[in-house]
Tab-separated table of C-alpha atoms in Angstrom:
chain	number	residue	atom	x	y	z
A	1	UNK	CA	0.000	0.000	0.000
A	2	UNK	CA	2.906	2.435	1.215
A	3	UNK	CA	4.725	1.594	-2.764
A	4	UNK	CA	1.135	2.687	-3.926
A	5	UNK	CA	0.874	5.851	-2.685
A	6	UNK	CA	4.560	6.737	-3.377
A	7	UNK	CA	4.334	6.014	-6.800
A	8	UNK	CA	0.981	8.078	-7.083
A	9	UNK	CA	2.623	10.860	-4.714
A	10	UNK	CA	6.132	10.778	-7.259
A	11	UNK	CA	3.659	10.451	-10.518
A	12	UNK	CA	1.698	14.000	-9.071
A	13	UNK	CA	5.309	15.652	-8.253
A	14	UNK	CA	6.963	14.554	-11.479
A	15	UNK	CA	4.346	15.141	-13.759
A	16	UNK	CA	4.661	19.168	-13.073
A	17	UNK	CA	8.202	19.043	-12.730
A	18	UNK	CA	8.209	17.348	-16.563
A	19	UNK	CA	6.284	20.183	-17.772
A	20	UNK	CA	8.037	23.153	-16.567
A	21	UNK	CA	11.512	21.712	-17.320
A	22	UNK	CA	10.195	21.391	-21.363
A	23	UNK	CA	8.756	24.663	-20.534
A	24	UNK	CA	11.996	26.310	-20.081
A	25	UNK	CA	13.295	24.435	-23.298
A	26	UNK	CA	10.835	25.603	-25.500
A	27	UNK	CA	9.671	28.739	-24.177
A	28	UNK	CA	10.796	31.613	-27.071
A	29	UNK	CA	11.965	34.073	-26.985
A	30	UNK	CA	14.045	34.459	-24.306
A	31	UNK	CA	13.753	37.629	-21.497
A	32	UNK	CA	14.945	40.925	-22.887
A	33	UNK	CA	15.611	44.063	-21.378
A	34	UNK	CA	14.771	46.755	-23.568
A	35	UNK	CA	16.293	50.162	-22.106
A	36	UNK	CA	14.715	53.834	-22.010
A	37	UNK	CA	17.147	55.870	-20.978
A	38	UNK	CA	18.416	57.831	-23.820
A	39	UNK	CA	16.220	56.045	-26.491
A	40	UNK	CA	13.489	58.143	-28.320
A	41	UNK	CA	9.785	57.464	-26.726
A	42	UNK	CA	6.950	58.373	-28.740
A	43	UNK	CA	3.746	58.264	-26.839
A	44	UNK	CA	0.846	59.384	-28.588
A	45	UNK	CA	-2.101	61.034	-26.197
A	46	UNK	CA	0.534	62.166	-24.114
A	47	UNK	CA	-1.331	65.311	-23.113
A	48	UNK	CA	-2.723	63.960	-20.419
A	49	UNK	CA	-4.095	60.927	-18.423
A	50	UNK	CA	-1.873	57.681	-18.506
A	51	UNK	CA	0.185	59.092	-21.832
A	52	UNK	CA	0.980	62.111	-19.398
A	53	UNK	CA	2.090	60.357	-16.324
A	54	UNK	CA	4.507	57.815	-19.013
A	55	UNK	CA	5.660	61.001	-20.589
A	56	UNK	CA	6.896	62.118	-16.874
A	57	UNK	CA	8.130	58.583	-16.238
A	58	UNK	CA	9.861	58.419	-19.567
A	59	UNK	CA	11.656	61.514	-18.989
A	60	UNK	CA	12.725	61.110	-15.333
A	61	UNK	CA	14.482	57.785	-16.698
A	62	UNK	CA	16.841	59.987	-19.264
A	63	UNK	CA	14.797	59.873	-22.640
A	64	UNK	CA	14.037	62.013	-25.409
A	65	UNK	CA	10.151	61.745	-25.016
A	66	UNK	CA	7.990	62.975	-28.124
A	67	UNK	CA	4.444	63.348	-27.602
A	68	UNK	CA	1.404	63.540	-29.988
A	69	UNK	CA	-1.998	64.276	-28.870
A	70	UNK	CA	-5.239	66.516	-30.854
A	71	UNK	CA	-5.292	69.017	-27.987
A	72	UNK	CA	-2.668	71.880	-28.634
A	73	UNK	CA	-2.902	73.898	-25.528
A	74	UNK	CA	-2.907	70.460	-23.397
A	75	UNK	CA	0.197	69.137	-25.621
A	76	UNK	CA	1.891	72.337	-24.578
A	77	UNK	CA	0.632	72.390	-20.677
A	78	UNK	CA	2.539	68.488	-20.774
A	79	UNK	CA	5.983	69.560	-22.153
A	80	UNK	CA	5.855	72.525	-19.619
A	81	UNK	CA	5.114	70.297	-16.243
A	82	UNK	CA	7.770	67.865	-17.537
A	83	UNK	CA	10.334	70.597	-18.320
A	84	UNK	CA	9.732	71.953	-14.504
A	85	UNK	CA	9.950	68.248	-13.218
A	86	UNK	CA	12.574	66.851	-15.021
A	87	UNK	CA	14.300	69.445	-16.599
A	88	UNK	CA	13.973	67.604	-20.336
A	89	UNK	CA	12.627	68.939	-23.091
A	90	UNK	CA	9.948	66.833	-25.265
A	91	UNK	CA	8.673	67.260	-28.536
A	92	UNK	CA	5.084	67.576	-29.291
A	93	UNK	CA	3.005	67.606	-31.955
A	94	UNK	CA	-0.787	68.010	-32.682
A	95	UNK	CA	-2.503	65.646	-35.080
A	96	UNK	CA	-5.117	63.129	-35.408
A	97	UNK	CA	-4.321	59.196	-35.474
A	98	UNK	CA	-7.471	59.043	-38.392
A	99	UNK	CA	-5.049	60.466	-40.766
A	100	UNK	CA	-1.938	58.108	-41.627
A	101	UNK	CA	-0.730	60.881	-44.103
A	102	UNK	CA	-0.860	63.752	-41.559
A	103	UNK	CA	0.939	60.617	-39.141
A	104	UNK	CA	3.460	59.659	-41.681
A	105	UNK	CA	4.656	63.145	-41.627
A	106	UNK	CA	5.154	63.449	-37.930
A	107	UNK	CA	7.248	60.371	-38.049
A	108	UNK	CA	9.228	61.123	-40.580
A	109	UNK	CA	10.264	64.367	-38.598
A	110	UNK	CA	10.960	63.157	-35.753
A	111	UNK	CA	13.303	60.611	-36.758
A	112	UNK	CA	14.132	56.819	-35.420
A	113	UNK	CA	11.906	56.159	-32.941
A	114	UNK	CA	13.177	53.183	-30.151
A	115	UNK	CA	9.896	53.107	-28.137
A	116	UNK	CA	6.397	53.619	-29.613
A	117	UNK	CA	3.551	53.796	-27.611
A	118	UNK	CA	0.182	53.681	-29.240
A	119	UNK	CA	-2.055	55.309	-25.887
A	120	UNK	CA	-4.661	57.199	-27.286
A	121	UNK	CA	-8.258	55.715	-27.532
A	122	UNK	CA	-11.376	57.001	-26.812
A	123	UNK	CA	-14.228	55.456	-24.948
A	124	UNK	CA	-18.275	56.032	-25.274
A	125	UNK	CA	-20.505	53.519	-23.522
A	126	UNK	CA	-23.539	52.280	-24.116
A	127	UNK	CA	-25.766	49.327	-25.062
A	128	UNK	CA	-25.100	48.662	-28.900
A	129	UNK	CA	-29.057	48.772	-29.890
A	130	UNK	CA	-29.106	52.260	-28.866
A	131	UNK	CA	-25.774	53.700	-29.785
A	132	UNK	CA	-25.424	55.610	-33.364
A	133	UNK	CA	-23.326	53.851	-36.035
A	134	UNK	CA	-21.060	57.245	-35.899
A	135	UNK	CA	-20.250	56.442	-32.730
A	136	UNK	CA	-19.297	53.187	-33.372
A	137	UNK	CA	-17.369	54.286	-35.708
A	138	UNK	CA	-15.490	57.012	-34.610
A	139	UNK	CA	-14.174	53.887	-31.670
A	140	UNK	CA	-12.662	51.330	-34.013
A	141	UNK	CA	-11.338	54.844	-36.435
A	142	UNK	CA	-9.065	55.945	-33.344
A	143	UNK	CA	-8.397	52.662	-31.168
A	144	UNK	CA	-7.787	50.398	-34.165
A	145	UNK	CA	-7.263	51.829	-37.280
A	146	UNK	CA	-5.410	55.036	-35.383
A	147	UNK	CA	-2.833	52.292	-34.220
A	148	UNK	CA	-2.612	50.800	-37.452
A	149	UNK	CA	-1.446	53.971	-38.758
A	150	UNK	CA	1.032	54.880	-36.299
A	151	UNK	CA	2.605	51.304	-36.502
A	152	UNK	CA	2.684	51.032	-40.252
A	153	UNK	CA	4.554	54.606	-40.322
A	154	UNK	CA	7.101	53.919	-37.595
A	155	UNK	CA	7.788	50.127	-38.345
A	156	UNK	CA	10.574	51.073	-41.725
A	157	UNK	CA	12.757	53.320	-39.177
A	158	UNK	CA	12.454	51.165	-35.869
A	159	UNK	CA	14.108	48.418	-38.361
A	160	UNK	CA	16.884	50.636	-39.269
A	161	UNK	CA	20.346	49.661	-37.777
A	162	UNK	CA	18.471	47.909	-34.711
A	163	UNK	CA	21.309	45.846	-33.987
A	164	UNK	CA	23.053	48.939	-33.330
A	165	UNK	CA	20.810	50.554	-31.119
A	166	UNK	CA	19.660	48.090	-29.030
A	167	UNK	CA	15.929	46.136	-28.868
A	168	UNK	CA	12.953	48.501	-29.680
A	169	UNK	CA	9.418	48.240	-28.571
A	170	UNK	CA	6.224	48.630	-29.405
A	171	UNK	CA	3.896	49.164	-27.049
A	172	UNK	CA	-0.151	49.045	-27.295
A	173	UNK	CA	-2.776	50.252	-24.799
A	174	UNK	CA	-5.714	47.936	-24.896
A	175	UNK	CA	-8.014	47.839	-21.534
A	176	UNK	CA	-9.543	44.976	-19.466
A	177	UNK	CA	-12.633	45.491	-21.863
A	178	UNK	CA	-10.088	43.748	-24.784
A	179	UNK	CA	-10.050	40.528	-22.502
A	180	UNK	CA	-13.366	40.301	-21.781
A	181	UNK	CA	-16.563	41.531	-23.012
A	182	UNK	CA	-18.676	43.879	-20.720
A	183	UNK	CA	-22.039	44.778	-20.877
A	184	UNK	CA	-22.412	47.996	-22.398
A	185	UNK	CA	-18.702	47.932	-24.331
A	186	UNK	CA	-20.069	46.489	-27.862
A	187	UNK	CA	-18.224	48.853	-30.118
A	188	UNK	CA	-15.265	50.127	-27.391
A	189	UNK	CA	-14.371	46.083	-26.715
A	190	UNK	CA	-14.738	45.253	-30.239
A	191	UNK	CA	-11.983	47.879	-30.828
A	192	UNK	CA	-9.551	46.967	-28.112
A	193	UNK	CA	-9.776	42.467	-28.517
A	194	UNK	CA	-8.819	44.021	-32.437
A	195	UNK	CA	-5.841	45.194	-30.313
A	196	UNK	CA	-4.632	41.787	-29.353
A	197	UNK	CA	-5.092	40.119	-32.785
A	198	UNK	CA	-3.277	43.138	-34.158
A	199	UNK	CA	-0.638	42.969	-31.572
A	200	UNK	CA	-0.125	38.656	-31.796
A	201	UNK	CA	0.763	38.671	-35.145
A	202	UNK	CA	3.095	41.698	-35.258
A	203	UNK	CA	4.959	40.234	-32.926
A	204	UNK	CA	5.276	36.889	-35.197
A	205	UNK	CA	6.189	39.443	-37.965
A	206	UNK	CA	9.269	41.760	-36.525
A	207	UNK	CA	10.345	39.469	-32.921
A	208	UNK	CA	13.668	38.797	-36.290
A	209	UNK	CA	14.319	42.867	-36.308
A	210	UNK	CA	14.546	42.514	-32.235
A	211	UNK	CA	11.380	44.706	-31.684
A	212	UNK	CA	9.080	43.474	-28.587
A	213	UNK	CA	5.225	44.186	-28.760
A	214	UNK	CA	4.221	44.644	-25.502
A	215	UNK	CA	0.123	44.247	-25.030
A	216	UNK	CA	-0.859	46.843	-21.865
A	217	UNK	CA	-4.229	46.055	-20.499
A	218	UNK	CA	-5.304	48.816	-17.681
A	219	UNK	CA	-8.623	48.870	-15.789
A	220	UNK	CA	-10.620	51.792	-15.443
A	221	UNK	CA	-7.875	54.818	-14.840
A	222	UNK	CA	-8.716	58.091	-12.930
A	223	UNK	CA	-8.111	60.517	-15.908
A	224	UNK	CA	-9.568	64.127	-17.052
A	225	UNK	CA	-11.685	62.505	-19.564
A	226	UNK	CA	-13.207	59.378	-17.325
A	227	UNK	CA	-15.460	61.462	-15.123
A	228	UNK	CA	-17.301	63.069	-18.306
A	229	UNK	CA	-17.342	59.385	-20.350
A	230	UNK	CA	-18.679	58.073	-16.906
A	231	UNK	CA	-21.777	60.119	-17.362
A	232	UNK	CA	-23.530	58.188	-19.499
A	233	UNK	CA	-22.367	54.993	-18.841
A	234	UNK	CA	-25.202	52.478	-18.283
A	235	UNK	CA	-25.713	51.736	-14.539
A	236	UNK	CA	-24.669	47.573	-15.214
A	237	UNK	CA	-21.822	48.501	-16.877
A	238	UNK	CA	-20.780	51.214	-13.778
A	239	UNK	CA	-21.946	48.177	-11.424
A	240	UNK	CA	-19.700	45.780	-13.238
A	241	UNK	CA	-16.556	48.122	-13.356
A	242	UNK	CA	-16.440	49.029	-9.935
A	243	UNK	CA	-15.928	45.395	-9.142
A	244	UNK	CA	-12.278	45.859	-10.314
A	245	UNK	CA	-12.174	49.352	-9.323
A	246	UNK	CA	-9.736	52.533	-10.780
A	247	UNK	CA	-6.167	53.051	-10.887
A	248	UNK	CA	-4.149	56.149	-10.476
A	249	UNK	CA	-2.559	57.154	-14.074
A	250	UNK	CA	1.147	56.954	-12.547
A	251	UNK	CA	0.061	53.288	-11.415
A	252	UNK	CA	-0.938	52.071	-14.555
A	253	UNK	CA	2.239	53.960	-16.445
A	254	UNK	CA	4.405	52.254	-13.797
A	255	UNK	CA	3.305	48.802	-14.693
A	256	UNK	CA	3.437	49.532	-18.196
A	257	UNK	CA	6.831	50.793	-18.291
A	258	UNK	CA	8.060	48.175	-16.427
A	259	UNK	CA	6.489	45.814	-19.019
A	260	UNK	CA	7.656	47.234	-21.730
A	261	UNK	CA	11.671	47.149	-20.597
A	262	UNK	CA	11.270	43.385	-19.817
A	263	UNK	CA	9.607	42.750	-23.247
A	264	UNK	CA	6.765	41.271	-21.823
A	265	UNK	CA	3.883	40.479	-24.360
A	266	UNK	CA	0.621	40.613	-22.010
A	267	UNK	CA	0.714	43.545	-19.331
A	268	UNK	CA	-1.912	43.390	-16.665
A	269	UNK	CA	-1.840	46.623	-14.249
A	270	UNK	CA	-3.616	44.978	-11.299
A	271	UNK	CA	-4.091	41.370	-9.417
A	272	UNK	CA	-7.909	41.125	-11.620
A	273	UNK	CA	-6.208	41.998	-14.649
A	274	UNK	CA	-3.426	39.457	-13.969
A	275	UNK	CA	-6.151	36.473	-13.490
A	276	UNK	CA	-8.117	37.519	-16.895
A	277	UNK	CA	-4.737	37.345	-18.475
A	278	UNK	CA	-4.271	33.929	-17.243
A	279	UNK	CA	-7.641	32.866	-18.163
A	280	UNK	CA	-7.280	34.140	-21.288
A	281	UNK	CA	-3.971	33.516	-22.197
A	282	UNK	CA	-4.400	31.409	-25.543
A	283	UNK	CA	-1.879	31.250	-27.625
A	284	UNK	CA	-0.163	34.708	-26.697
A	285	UNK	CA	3.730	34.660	-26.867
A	286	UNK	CA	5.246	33.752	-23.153
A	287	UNK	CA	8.694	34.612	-22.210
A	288	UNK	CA	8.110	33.459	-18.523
A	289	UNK	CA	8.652	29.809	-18.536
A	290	UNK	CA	6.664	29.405	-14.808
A	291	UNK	CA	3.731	31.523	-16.533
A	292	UNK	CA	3.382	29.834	-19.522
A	293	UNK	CA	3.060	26.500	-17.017
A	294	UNK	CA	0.886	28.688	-15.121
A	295	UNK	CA	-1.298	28.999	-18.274
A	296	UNK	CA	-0.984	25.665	-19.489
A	297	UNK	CA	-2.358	23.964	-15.808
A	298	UNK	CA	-5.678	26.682	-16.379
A	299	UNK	CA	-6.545	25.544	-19.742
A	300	UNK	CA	-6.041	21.820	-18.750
A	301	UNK	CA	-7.832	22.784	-15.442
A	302	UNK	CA	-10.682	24.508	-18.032
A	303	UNK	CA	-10.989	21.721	-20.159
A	304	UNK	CA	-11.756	19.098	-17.668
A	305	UNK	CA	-14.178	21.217	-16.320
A	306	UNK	CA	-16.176	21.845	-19.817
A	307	UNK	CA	-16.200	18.176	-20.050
A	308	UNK	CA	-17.020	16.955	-17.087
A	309	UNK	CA	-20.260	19.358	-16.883
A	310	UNK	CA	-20.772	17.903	-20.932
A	311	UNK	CA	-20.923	14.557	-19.398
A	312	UNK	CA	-23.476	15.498	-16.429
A	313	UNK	CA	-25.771	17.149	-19.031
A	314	UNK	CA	-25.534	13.722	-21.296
A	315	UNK	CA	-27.041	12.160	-18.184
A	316	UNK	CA	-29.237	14.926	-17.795
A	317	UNK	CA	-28.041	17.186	-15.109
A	318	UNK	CA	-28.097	21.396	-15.574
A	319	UNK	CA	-24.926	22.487	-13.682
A	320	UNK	CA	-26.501	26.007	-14.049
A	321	UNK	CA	-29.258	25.432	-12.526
A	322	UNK	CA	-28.712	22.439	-10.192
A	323	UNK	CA	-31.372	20.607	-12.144
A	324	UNK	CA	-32.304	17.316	-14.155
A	325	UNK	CA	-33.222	18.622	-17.054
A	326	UNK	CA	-35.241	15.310	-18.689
């Protein structure tokens, strides 16, 4: 009996040992440190909110920070405070992410860039049956297509001589709502799991010019413009959102920075961000051997679950409802 349970005891212990050591094998690529100081950040809406607070965190770590945002007087409010708190100059510049030529432009001026963020977005919510196709519109326009644009501009000079300067990143500011639908997020989630596709396949495409994506995925953020969106948001989705509650904007820059130097892929800001990532994890590049086994024992841990309530509803059990359903 004793040689029984040792043998089950050693088959439980090895069996997770086995994975993670072919974990650490396989797991590519390898962890990268990808440095800001005096490297040229481009954050775009960097006037204020999260962009603002990287902008100041960008600059306090030695680099040449270039911001774009729509708002002129806000753009030149930002490069002020961060002149008087880190005594660095930026560059900013006023255009819309709509317009790729107007974008192109601004990239080709400011030269080589070694760290793009894509922050801006915007953010109207309400329930899709009632919400104008405008609207809708105007969403995927700036938090997919506006990303698009940037990255398509900047992508020919990141790849210049990056052996010589070093690993470049590309970073992208999704939200919770890109991990998991929400009631009253139709269009605004639509735009930011877009994000995710976007971002899993870029990295397939330029991980060979040493440029990291890095996917950023913040929950609600106190910012200028959240109070006013807030308004009308419906009262499930406020009643939904406040289950994960808000973040400062120098939080959720923290977190992302510190992503985005260790070239990780997925960046949750908080410990409910962390578990959707997990959860939804998929196929999403892993440079973490212990989180990929992390990820791997939830969607075993998933699957057994789907099919064990499959089997109770072949005999005719409801797991929702507690109930025989014949």
């Amino acid at each position: 009996m004793a040689v029984a349970y040792f043998s089950l005891f050693s088959l439980i212990l090895l069996l997770p040992l086995s994975i993670l050591i072919f974990l650490y094998l396989i797991v590519r690529p390898r962890p990268v440190r990808v440095p800001i100081k005096n490297r040229h950040v481009f954050i775009t809406g960097g006037s204020s909110g999260i962009g603002l607070a990287l902008a100041h965190q960008c600059a306090q770590l030695g680099a040449d920070v270039t911001l774009l945002a729509r708002n002129v007087s806000r753009l030149e409010e930002a490069k002020e405070s961060i002149k008087l708190a880190t005594g660095r100059d930026v560059r900013i510049f006023s255009a819309d992410v709509r317009d790729y030529e107007i974008i192109k432009k601004v990239v080709e001026e400011v030269g080589v860039i070694d760290v793009l963020i894509c922050n801006h977005g915007v953010y109207v919510p309400q329930e899709l049956e009632t919400q104008e196709l405008e609207e809708i519109k105007f969403m995927i326009d700036v938090n997919l297509m506006g990303t698009f644009h940037l990255i398509k501009a900047a992508l020919p000079g990141m790849k210049k001589n990056r052996v010589e300067r070093g690993p470049g990143s590309i970073a992208i500011m999704s939200s919770q709502a890109g991990q998991v639908g929400i009631y009253g997020y139709t269009a605004y989630s639509a735009s930011k799991f877009g994000l995710r596709g976007m971002a899993e396949a870029l990295q397939q495409e330029i991980i060979a010019d040493n440029i990291h994506v890095s996917l950023i995925f913040p929950p609600d953020t106190e910012t200028p413009g959240f109070v006013e969106e807030n308004k009308r948001r419906p009262q499930l989705t406020s009643i939904i959102a406040a289950s994960s509650g808000a973040m400062k904007a120098d939080a959720v820059a923290k977190k992302s920075i510190d992503g985005i130097k260790s070239g990780t892929f997925i960046v949750p800001c908080n410990f409910e961000g962390f578990l959707l990532s997990v959860a939804t994890a998929g196929l999403c590049p892993q440079r973490s051997f212990l989180m990929a086994f992390v990820e791997h024992r939830e969607v075993v841990c998933t699957e057994e679950i789907v099919g064990i309530q499959e089997l109770l509803y072949l005999f005719g059990y409801d797991v929702g409802s507690s109930t025989l359903i014949w």
